[in-house]
Amino acid sequence: MSTSVDKTRTRPRSNSAGAKLSRFMESPKIGWVAFAIALLMPFIIATPYALNVMTTAAIFVLLASGLNIVVGYCGLLDLGYIAFMAVGAYTAGIVAKSFQLPLLFTIPAVIVMTILAGLIIGAPTLRLRSDYLAIVTLGFGEITRITANNLSITGGPSGIFGIPGLLEIGGIDLQEPAIFYYVTVVVVALFVLAAARLGKSRLGRAWRFVREDEDAAEAMGIHTYKVKLMAYIFGAIWGGFGGILFAAHLTAVSPQSFVFLQSALVLMAVVLGGMGNMRGVVIGALVISLLPELLRDLSDYRYLAFGILLVVVMVFRPQGFWPARGFEPERPAPNEAATESEPAPPKEAIR
Amino acid sequence: MNFARRSTLILGIATAVALGTAGCSGGLLGGGGSDDTGSTSGGESGPIKLGMVIPISGSSAPTGEYMKNGATMAVDEINKDGGVNGRQLELLVEDEACDAQQSVAAANKVVSNGAVVSVGGYCSGATLPEIPIFQKAGIPMIIPAANSQDLVNQNAKNVFLINGTGKQQSSAALKFMKKQGYKTVAIVDDNTSYSKDINTETKKQIEEDGSIDVVLSTSVTAGESDYSAVVRDIMQAKPDLVYWTGYYQEGGLIINQLTKAGFQGDIMVADGSVDASLVKIAGGADGVYATMTQTPDTIKGAEDWIANYKDKFGSAPGPYSTQSYDAVRLAAEAIKKAGSTDGDAIIKALEGIDGFQMFSGPLKFTPEHTLSSGGFVILQVKDGKFVLADDLAS
Amino acid sequence: MTQLLWDGLFVGSFYALIALGYSMVYGIIKLLNFAHGDIYMLGAFIGFAALTSFGGIPASLSIGALIVVMMLSMLLTGGAGVLIERLAYRPLRGAPRLAVLITAVGVSFSLEYGVAAIAGPNPRAFPVRLEGDVFDVLGARISLPQIILMLIAAALMVLLNFYIQKTSTGRAMRSISLDRNASLLMGINVNAVITRTFFIGSALAGAAGVMAGAYYGKIDFLMGFIIGLKAFTAAVIGGIGNIKGAMLGGLVLGLVEAFGSEWFGGQWRDVFAFGVLILFLTLRPTGILGERVTERV
């Protein structure tokens, strides 16, 4: 993870402790620190419950980083993201169970299926304007769930259970909670890193351009449709891997796990953390997935709190708690934005 | 932009979260190997802990409350009589909200906290993924309510069902249908695991029996208001009986809409619909039959028990109060017989139990770990209340 | 067959009432008010609370009581709509669509779980039921309550159409939807008109909520979610931003669903509805009555 996101910006910095901390948070070390904390956690606490909660949180981080590609990088609001996880989990579950394969060997099938799903959902909808896209993805999410609930190959409403584990080699069962936790953490870390790298690649810059101003991007010779579809497909693959881990973790897949609420929670993680900034999103995902476990007894109120939080964040800090550097502030009026030391928003250049 | 302060805040939250999670017990180093189940009550002192994973939030929350009360009552009674093997019982209740993900977390939590027997389980879909967790930890499960055939089909040796199964409910339904002389029936489920299970099973049994025609077997989507599509189908099929196998929310609506559409035949519902709200939502459901394991109201000789329950909790017992009560008593009995809290010993003791008195009658598990008879009876709504109509004894 | 048509139209008129609010708000400020379906739910719960607090209502008065309660509910949901616009949407006017949409999702959550926190998560039985005679028209069973509800819906829609076409506020609304800045320059109080739009749209949804509660008899805090999506679908089918289109779209969607579940089975109904939505958005995003407009991003 490199810090050289945006060399053009020159923000005056004070030398207070807060600023130092802020600089530390920006440094490439932070990723490694987080990874080390994740690896050390089981040495502090390793009850099955804690491992289960931490594993769930790690899978959630993977989902959030995938959705971040779609929403954060490319600016496409996807309200049915959980459908990709459903596709991944069901594909893995069905293939693994019917051929009695370890889940690890279902990866190729899952990649194929999620790419297909990304194409099927993305191809007809990506020409739509953003708010239509949101509703259509929501519709697709619901369609996926209802279909899974109605078909017999997906086990109908009970879903698929008794899914084989990830892999068993030489007496080491990757299903063992602690080992599975480490596998999950490593996989998730790789994917988060990959997503962060993607964001800085040529494609990532194209995504940001599309997000900031689609017309301008088009005019500059970016094939916006193709670029958006790529974001979708990457998001889908991330979701699919989340699905494999999910299936391995629960050893069961059922339609109730893929309701709209889940999509909304992943979105919330991305929005709260700061769209486009992978580190913020990781923190957001951890908060969203761990907080309800800590507040188990308040379960009925947590969605109310989430809803209010979403509105408050959007009204007062639309870029999230920890926005991406170089992320165009969303709110300021045009003239205000121009006075900031931000790079001139391309939007103004075109109009 | 006030960026620095925000970062501090976030770091603070993250640390708080981390500390909060860590504030429990030992890790890989402290607590023994990674295969440590965290079981502390395997020891010889302190209370014996029973785990109960049930819905406390969500749409099934009221039933969860009945179950919790029933179980609490049994625990208190046993503790008053000196506990089990000289140790007190303790109930660990966790919420699963009828959701697979939450139930897995909850099951792990009760395992971590040292439960030796699980006495919970209401939503079949949420109970299924709990099985491997309890199995791995060597903890027997006495499931008081969830009764999908899928639970039986797992062939897990630690799973015991003390509610009648879908199969048994279906045969009770069939028995009653034949008794009533229905020629044609329509079966409707709500596309949930539990409901579909009864639909499929009833249809299968009716077809094997051959004397009744299943003119319609269909599903609706739970959570909607308008069920005119299924009502139309039923009106076209003109069955003598409509058997609704889903929950009360949709059941009430369908009864109401069938009545409005002028349906003349009889209506029967399965145990998930036996709830006072069914009648309220339906706007009157007199004459509707139900297949149900016995509720305290319908059990002869349970008046004292009901009075005790009311005394203790200030409200009348509901569905699965008795089963949960029995689940705890059964667990205590098995631990007593096993003489230890070792999972395998308890399982062996459960398998050996013969003639243990429960609300549903004397207990002896079948090789499949289900009740030998489901204890299903037929209730009927009279003056807005479910009352016993036929105990299906003959 | 006639039964199918009738059932479809009846459900469709609920969709139409809710779709109107969607369409009006979208037409005027290009905001997809995701929380609109939840206003419908809120309406039903306000009706529930009002009727419960009145105590027992004799059956002979039930229709009158219902209409009074419906008015009250419309007033309150209208107010709620205005409040939501004020607190959540107005500060974000001019912000990117993504931010506004996410806010709308947040409002929707707050409404749903706010009601769940106050009224409890369990479904409630509506205290007043519409009962009435049943007529047989060309083989379809049509009940008096259905006719009354459809008449109320139709009356509300006619009133709205009159309001938008003939009054000065209506003209202002149409002018804002064409060009907000020009309207501002012409001396129209844009904020006041937007407030009024939210009030009317939300009041209609609230009315639909009370009607649904009284007809179906069961309300719960998530009842607005799916129907909100359906109403949006209806608005898109008819041509979003177009008032008559919303009405037409509601009826069309009701029929499409009725036939869809007849042919494919009731459990596929939502799949069918969303499938139609996706088809329309990809093939004819302007809907049946919508005019082709070049989008300004």
Coordinates of C-alpha atoms in Angstrom, one line a residue, chain B:
Chain B
M1 CA -11.6 19.6 7.8
N2 CA -10.9 18.5 11.3
F3 CA -9.4 15.4 10.0
A4 CA -7.0 14.6 12.8
R5 CA -9.7 14.5 15.4
R6 CA -11.8 12.2 13.4
S7 CA -9.0 9.8 13.0
T8 CA -8.4 9.8 16.7
L9 CA -12.1 9.1 17.2
I10 CA -12.0 6.2 14.8
L11 CA -8.9 4.7 16.4
G12 CA -10.7 5.1 19.7
I13 CA -13.7 3.2 18.5
A14 CA -11.6 0.5 17.0
T15 CA -9.6 0.1 20.1
A16 CA -12.8 0.0 22.2
V17 CA -14.2 -2.6 19.9
A18 CA -11.1 -4.7 20.1
L19 CA -10.9 -4.4 23.9
G20 CA -14.6 -5.2 24.2
T21 CA -14.1 -8.4 22.3
A22 CA -11.1 -9.3 24.2
G23 CA -12.6 -8.7 27.6
C24 CA -13.8 -12.3 28.0
S25 CA -11.4 -15.2 28.5
G26 CA -8.2 -16.8 27.5
G27 CA -6.7 -17.0 24.1
L28 CA -4.8 -19.6 22.2
L29 CA -1.9 -19.3 24.7
G30 CA -3.8 -19.1 27.9
G31 CA -6.7 -21.4 27.3
G32 CA -5.1 -24.5 26.0
G33 CA -5.0 -25.7 22.3
S34 CA -7.0 -24.4 19.5
D35 CA -9.4 -27.4 19.9
D36 CA -10.3 -26.1 23.3
T37 CA -14.0 -25.8 23.4
G38 CA -13.8 -23.3 26.1
S39 CA -15.8 -25.6 28.3
T40 CA -15.4 -24.7 31.9
S41 CA -18.4 -26.5 33.3
G42 CA -16.9 -29.8 32.3
G43 CA -15.3 -29.4 35.7
E44 CA -16.8 -30.7 38.9
S45 CA -17.9 -27.5 40.6
G46 CA -20.2 -24.6 39.9
P47 CA -23.5 -24.7 38.2
I48 CA -24.3 -27.0 35.3
K49 CA -25.1 -24.8 32.3
L50 CA -27.8 -25.4 29.8
G51 CA -27.6 -23.4 26.5
M52 CA -30.8 -22.1 25.0
V53 CA -30.6 -20.5 21.5
I54 CA -34.1 -19.1 20.7
P55 CA -35.5 -16.1 18.9
I56 CA -35.6 -13.2 21.3
S57 CA -35.9 -10.5 18.6
G58 CA -37.6 -10.6 15.2
S59 CA -41.0 -11.8 14.3
S60 CA -40.8 -15.0 16.3
A61 CA -39.8 -13.2 19.5
P62 CA -43.1 -13.9 21.3
T63 CA -42.6 -17.7 21.0
G64 CA -39.1 -17.3 22.2
E65 CA -40.4 -15.6 25.3
Y66 CA -42.8 -18.6 26.0
M67 CA -40.0 -21.0 25.5
K68 CA -37.6 -19.1 27.8
N69 CA -40.3 -18.9 30.5
G70 CA -41.1 -22.6 30.3
A71 CA -37.4 -23.5 30.6
T72 CA -36.8 -21.0 33.4
M73 CA -39.7 -22.6 35.3
A74 CA -38.1 -26.1 35.1
V75 CA -34.7 -24.8 36.1
D76 CA -36.1 -23.1 39.1
E77 CA -38.1 -26.1 40.2
I78 CA -35.1 -28.4 39.8
N79 CA -32.8 -26.0 41.7
K80 CA -35.3 -25.8 44.5
D81 CA -35.2 -29.6 44.9
G82 CA -31.4 -29.5 45.2
G83 CA -30.3 -29.4 41.6
V84 CA -28.7 -32.2 39.7
N85 CA -25.9 -34.3 41.1
G86 CA -25.7 -31.7 43.9
R87 CA -25.1 -28.9 41.4
Q88 CA -27.4 -26.1 40.5
L89 CA -28.7 -25.6 36.9
E90 CA -28.1 -22.4 35.0
L91 CA -29.8 -21.4 31.8
L92 CA -27.8 -19.5 29.1
V93 CA -30.3 -17.8 26.8
E94 CA -29.0 -16.4 23.5
D95 CA -30.9 -14.7 20.6
E96 CA -30.9 -16.2 17.1
A97 CA -33.6 -14.0 15.6
C98 CA -34.5 -16.9 13.3
D99 CA -31.4 -16.2 11.2
A100 CA -28.7 -18.7 10.4
Q101 CA -25.8 -16.3 10.8
Q102 CA -27.0 -15.1 14.2
S103 CA -27.8 -18.6 15.4
V104 CA -24.3 -19.8 14.6
A105 CA -22.8 -16.9 16.6
A106 CA -25.3 -17.6 19.4
A107 CA -24.5 -21.3 19.5
N108 CA -20.8 -20.6 19.6
K109 CA -21.4 -18.2 22.4
V110 CA -23.2 -20.7 24.6
V111 CA -20.6 -23.3 23.8
S112 CA -17.9 -20.9 24.8
N113 CA -19.7 -20.1 28.0
G114 CA -19.6 -23.7 29.0
A115 CA -23.1 -25.2 28.2
V116 CA -23.2 -29.0 28.5
V117 CA -26.6 -29.5 26.9
S118 CA -28.5 -27.4 24.4
V119 CA -32.2 -27.1 25.1
G120 CA -33.1 -24.5 22.4
G121 CA -34.2 -24.5 18.8
Y122 CA -37.3 -23.0 17.3
C123 CA -36.8 -22.0 13.7
S124 CA -35.6 -25.0 11.8
G125 CA -33.6 -23.0 9.3
A126 CA -31.6 -21.4 12.1
T127 CA -31.3 -24.6 14.1
L128 CA -29.8 -26.6 11.2
P129 CA -26.4 -24.8 11.1
E130 CA -26.1 -25.1 14.9
I131 CA -25.9 -28.8 14.7
P132 CA -22.2 -29.0 13.5
I133 CA -21.2 -26.6 16.2
F134 CA -22.7 -28.5 19.1
Q135 CA -21.7 -31.8 17.5
K136 CA -18.1 -30.7 17.4
A137 CA -18.2 -29.6 21.0
G138 CA -19.8 -32.9 21.9
I139 CA -22.9 -31.3 23.3
P140 CA -26.2 -33.0 23.1
M141 CA -29.1 -31.0 21.7
I142 CA -32.6 -31.5 23.0
I143 CA -34.7 -29.5 20.6
P144 CA -38.0 -28.5 22.0
A145 CA -39.7 -26.9 19.0
A146 CA -37.9 -27.0 15.7
N147 CA -39.1 -30.0 13.9
S148 CA -38.2 -30.0 10.2
Q149 CA -37.5 -33.4 8.7
D150 CA -34.1 -31.9 7.7
L151 CA -33.1 -31.9 11.3
V152 CA -33.7 -35.7 11.5
N153 CA -32.1 -36.3 8.1
Q154 CA -28.8 -35.0 9.5
N155 CA -28.5 -38.3 11.4
A156 CA -26.5 -36.4 14.0
K157 CA -26.2 -38.6 17.1
N158 CA -26.3 -35.6 19.4
V159 CA -29.7 -34.3 18.2
F160 CA -32.9 -35.2 20.0
L161 CA -36.3 -33.9 19.0
I162 CA -39.0 -33.7 21.6
N163 CA -41.5 -32.0 19.4
G164 CA -43.4 -34.0 16.9
T165 CA -41.7 -34.0 13.5
G166 CA -43.2 -32.8 10.2
K167 CA -43.8 -36.4 9.3
Q168 CA -45.8 -37.0 12.4
Q169 CA -47.7 -33.8 12.0
S170 CA -48.5 -34.8 8.4
S171 CA -49.8 -38.2 9.5
A172 CA -52.0 -36.6 12.1
A173 CA -53.4 -34.3 9.5
L174 CA -54.0 -37.2 7.2
K175 CA -55.7 -39.2 9.9
F176 CA -58.0 -36.3 10.6
M177 CA -58.8 -35.7 6.9
K178 CA -59.8 -39.3 6.5
K179 CA -61.9 -39.2 9.6
Q180 CA -63.7 -36.1 8.4
G181 CA -64.2 -37.8 5.0
Y182 CA -62.6 -35.0 2.9
K183 CA -62.3 -36.0 -0.7
T184 CA -60.1 -33.1 -2.0
V185 CA -57.6 -31.0 -0.2
A186 CA -55.4 -28.0 -1.1
I187 CA -52.1 -27.6 0.8
V188 CA -50.5 -24.2 0.9
D189 CA -47.1 -23.3 2.5
D190 CA -45.3 -20.0 3.0
N191 CA -42.0 -21.0 1.4
T192 CA -40.1 -21.3 4.6
S193 CA -38.2 -24.5 5.6
Y194 CA -40.6 -25.6 8.3
S195 CA -43.7 -24.9 6.3
K196 CA -42.6 -26.4 3.0
D197 CA -41.5 -29.5 4.9
I198 CA -45.1 -30.2 6.1
N199 CA -46.6 -29.4 2.7
T200 CA -44.3 -31.9 0.9
E201 CA -44.7 -34.6 3.6
T202 CA -48.5 -34.3 3.8
K203 CA -48.8 -34.5 0.0
K204 CA -46.6 -37.5 -0.1
Q205 CA -48.5 -39.3 2.7
I206 CA -51.9 -38.5 1.1
E207 CA -50.7 -39.8 -2.2
E208 CA -49.4 -43.0 -0.7
D209 CA -52.7 -43.4 1.1
G210 CA -54.6 -42.9 -2.1
S211 CA -58.1 -42.1 -0.7
I212 CA -57.8 -38.3 -0.9
D213 CA -57.0 -36.1 -3.8
V214 CA -54.4 -33.3 -3.5
V215 CA -55.9 -30.8 -5.9
L216 CA -53.5 -28.0 -5.1
S217 CA -50.1 -27.9 -3.4
T218 CA -48.5 -24.5 -3.7
S219 CA -46.4 -21.8 -1.9
V220 CA -46.9 -18.2 -1.2
T221 CA -44.4 -15.5 -0.3
A222 CA -44.3 -14.7 3.4
G223 CA -44.7 -11.0 4.4
E224 CA -47.1 -9.8 1.7
S225 CA -50.6 -8.5 2.2
D226 CA -52.4 -9.6 -0.9
Y227 CA -52.9 -13.3 -1.4
S228 CA -55.5 -13.1 -4.1
A229 CA -53.5 -15.3 -6.4
V230 CA -53.6 -18.3 -4.1
V231 CA -57.2 -17.5 -3.2
R232 CA -58.1 -17.6 -6.9
D233 CA -56.3 -21.0 -7.3
I234 CA -58.1 -22.4 -4.3
M235 CA -61.5 -21.2 -5.5
Q236 CA -60.9 -22.8 -8.8
A237 CA -59.8 -26.1 -7.3
K238 CA -62.7 -26.1 -4.9
P239 CA -61.2 -28.4 -2.3
D240 CA -63.1 -29.7 0.7
L241 CA -60.2 -28.6 3.0
V242 CA -57.4 -26.0 2.7
Y243 CA -54.4 -27.0 4.9
W244 CA -52.2 -24.0 5.6
T245 CA -48.8 -25.1 6.9
G246 CA -47.2 -21.7 7.4
Y247 CA -47.1 -19.2 10.3
Y248 CA -50.0 -17.2 11.7
Q249 CA -49.3 -13.8 10.1
E250 CA -50.0 -15.0 6.6
G251 CA -52.4 -17.7 7.8
G252 CA -54.7 -15.0 9.2
L253 CA -54.6 -13.1 6.0
I254 CA -55.3 -16.1 3.9
I255 CA -58.2 -17.2 6.1
N256 CA -59.6 -13.7 5.8
Q257 CA -59.3 -13.5 2.1
L258 CA -60.7 -17.0 1.6
T259 CA -63.7 -16.1 3.6
K260 CA -64.2 -12.8 1.7
A261 CA -63.9 -14.8 -1.6
G262 CA -66.8 -17.0 -0.3
F263 CA -64.8 -20.2 0.3
Q264 CA -67.2 -22.8 1.6
G265 CA -64.9 -25.7 2.5
D266 CA -63.0 -26.2 5.8
I267 CA -59.7 -24.7 6.7
M268 CA -57.0 -26.3 8.8
V269 CA -53.7 -24.8 9.9
A270 CA -50.4 -26.3 11.2
D271 CA -48.8 -25.7 14.6
G272 CA -47.0 -22.6 13.5
S273 CA -50.3 -20.8 13.1
V274 CA -51.7 -21.7 16.5
D275 CA -51.6 -18.3 18.0
A276 CA -54.2 -15.8 19.3
S277 CA -53.1 -13.4 16.6
L278 CA -54.3 -15.7 13.9
V279 CA -57.8 -15.1 14.9
K280 CA -57.3 -11.4 15.3
I281 CA -55.7 -11.0 11.9
A282 CA -58.3 -13.2 10.2
G283 CA -61.0 -11.1 11.8
G284 CA -62.6 -14.2 13.2
A285 CA -61.6 -17.7 12.4
D286 CA -64.3 -19.9 14.2
G287 CA -64.4 -23.4 12.9
V288 CA -60.8 -23.4 11.7
Y289 CA -59.0 -26.6 12.6
A290 CA -55.3 -26.9 13.6
T291 CA -52.8 -29.7 13.9
M292 CA -50.9 -29.0 17.1
T293 CA -48.8 -30.7 19.7
Q294 CA -50.5 -30.2 23.0
T295 CA -50.5 -26.8 24.5
P296 CA -50.9 -26.4 28.2
D297 CA -54.6 -25.4 27.7
T298 CA -55.5 -28.6 26.1
I299 CA -53.7 -31.0 28.4
K300 CA -55.7 -32.5 31.1
G301 CA -54.2 -32.1 34.6
A302 CA -52.1 -29.2 33.6
E303 CA -54.1 -26.6 35.4
D304 CA -51.7 -26.5 38.3
W305 CA -48.8 -26.0 36.0
I306 CA -50.6 -23.2 34.2
A307 CA -51.5 -21.5 37.5
N308 CA -47.8 -21.7 38.5
Y309 CA -46.7 -20.3 35.2
K310 CA -49.1 -17.4 35.5
D311 CA -48.0 -16.8 39.0
K312 CA -44.4 -16.6 38.0
F313 CA -44.6 -14.7 34.7
G314 CA -47.8 -12.8 35.0
S315 CA -49.2 -14.1 31.7
A316 CA -50.5 -17.4 30.4
P317 CA -48.2 -19.9 28.8
G318 CA -48.1 -20.2 25.1
P319 CA -46.9 -22.5 22.3
Y320 CA -43.8 -24.5 23.3
S321 CA -43.8 -23.5 26.9
T322 CA -44.4 -27.1 27.9
Q323 CA -41.9 -28.5 25.5
S324 CA -39.2 -26.2 26.7
Y325 CA -40.1 -27.0 30.3
D326 CA -39.8 -30.7 29.4
A327 CA -36.6 -30.2 27.5
V328 CA -34.9 -28.8 30.7
R329 CA -36.3 -31.6 32.8
L330 CA -35.2 -34.2 30.3
A331 CA -31.7 -32.7 30.2
A332 CA -31.6 -32.8 34.1
E333 CA -32.8 -36.4 34.1
A334 CA -30.1 -37.4 31.5
I335 CA -27.3 -35.7 33.4
K336 CA -28.5 -37.3 36.6
K337 CA -28.5 -40.7 34.9
A338 CA -25.2 -40.2 33.2
G339 CA -23.7 -39.1 36.5
S340 CA -21.5 -36.6 34.8
T341 CA -21.7 -33.7 32.3
D342 CA -19.8 -35.6 29.7
G343 CA -21.5 -35.2 26.3
D344 CA -21.3 -38.8 25.3
A345 CA -22.5 -40.1 28.6
I346 CA -25.5 -37.8 28.4
I347 CA -26.3 -38.9 24.9
K348 CA -26.2 -42.5 26.0
A349 CA -28.4 -41.7 28.9
L350 CA -30.9 -39.9 26.6
E351 CA -31.0 -42.9 24.3
G352 CA -31.6 -45.2 27.3
I353 CA -34.5 -43.1 28.7
D354 CA -37.7 -45.1 28.8
G355 CA -41.0 -43.9 30.2
F356 CA -39.9 -40.4 31.4
Q357 CA -43.1 -38.5 32.0
M358 CA -43.6 -35.4 29.8
F359 CA -46.6 -33.4 28.8
S360 CA -46.7 -35.3 25.5
G361 CA -46.7 -38.6 27.4
P362 CA -44.1 -41.1 28.4
L363 CA -40.9 -40.7 26.5
K364 CA -38.8 -43.2 24.7
F365 CA -36.7 -42.0 21.7
T366 CA -36.9 -43.8 18.4
P367 CA -33.5 -44.8 16.8
E368 CA -33.8 -41.6 14.9
H369 CA -34.0 -39.6 18.2
T370 CA -37.5 -38.5 17.7
L371 CA -40.6 -39.1 19.7
S372 CA -42.2 -42.4 19.0
S373 CA -45.5 -40.7 18.7
G374 CA -45.8 -37.0 17.9
G375 CA -48.6 -36.3 20.3
F376 CA -50.4 -34.3 17.7
V377 CA -54.0 -33.4 18.3
I378 CA -56.6 -31.5 16.4
L379 CA -57.7 -28.1 17.8
Q380 CA -60.5 -26.0 16.6
V381 CA -61.2 -22.3 17.0
K382 CA -64.3 -21.7 19.1
D383 CA -65.3 -18.2 20.2
G384 CA -61.9 -17.0 19.1
K385 CA -60.0 -19.5 21.1
F386 CA -58.2 -22.7 20.1
V387 CA -59.8 -25.7 22.0
L388 CA -59.3 -29.4 21.7
A389 CA -61.5 -30.9 19.0
D390 CA -60.1 -34.4 18.6
D391 CA -57.2 -36.1 20.3
L392 CA -56.9 -38.5 17.4
A393 CA -56.8 -41.3 20.0
S394 CA -59.0 -43.6 18.0

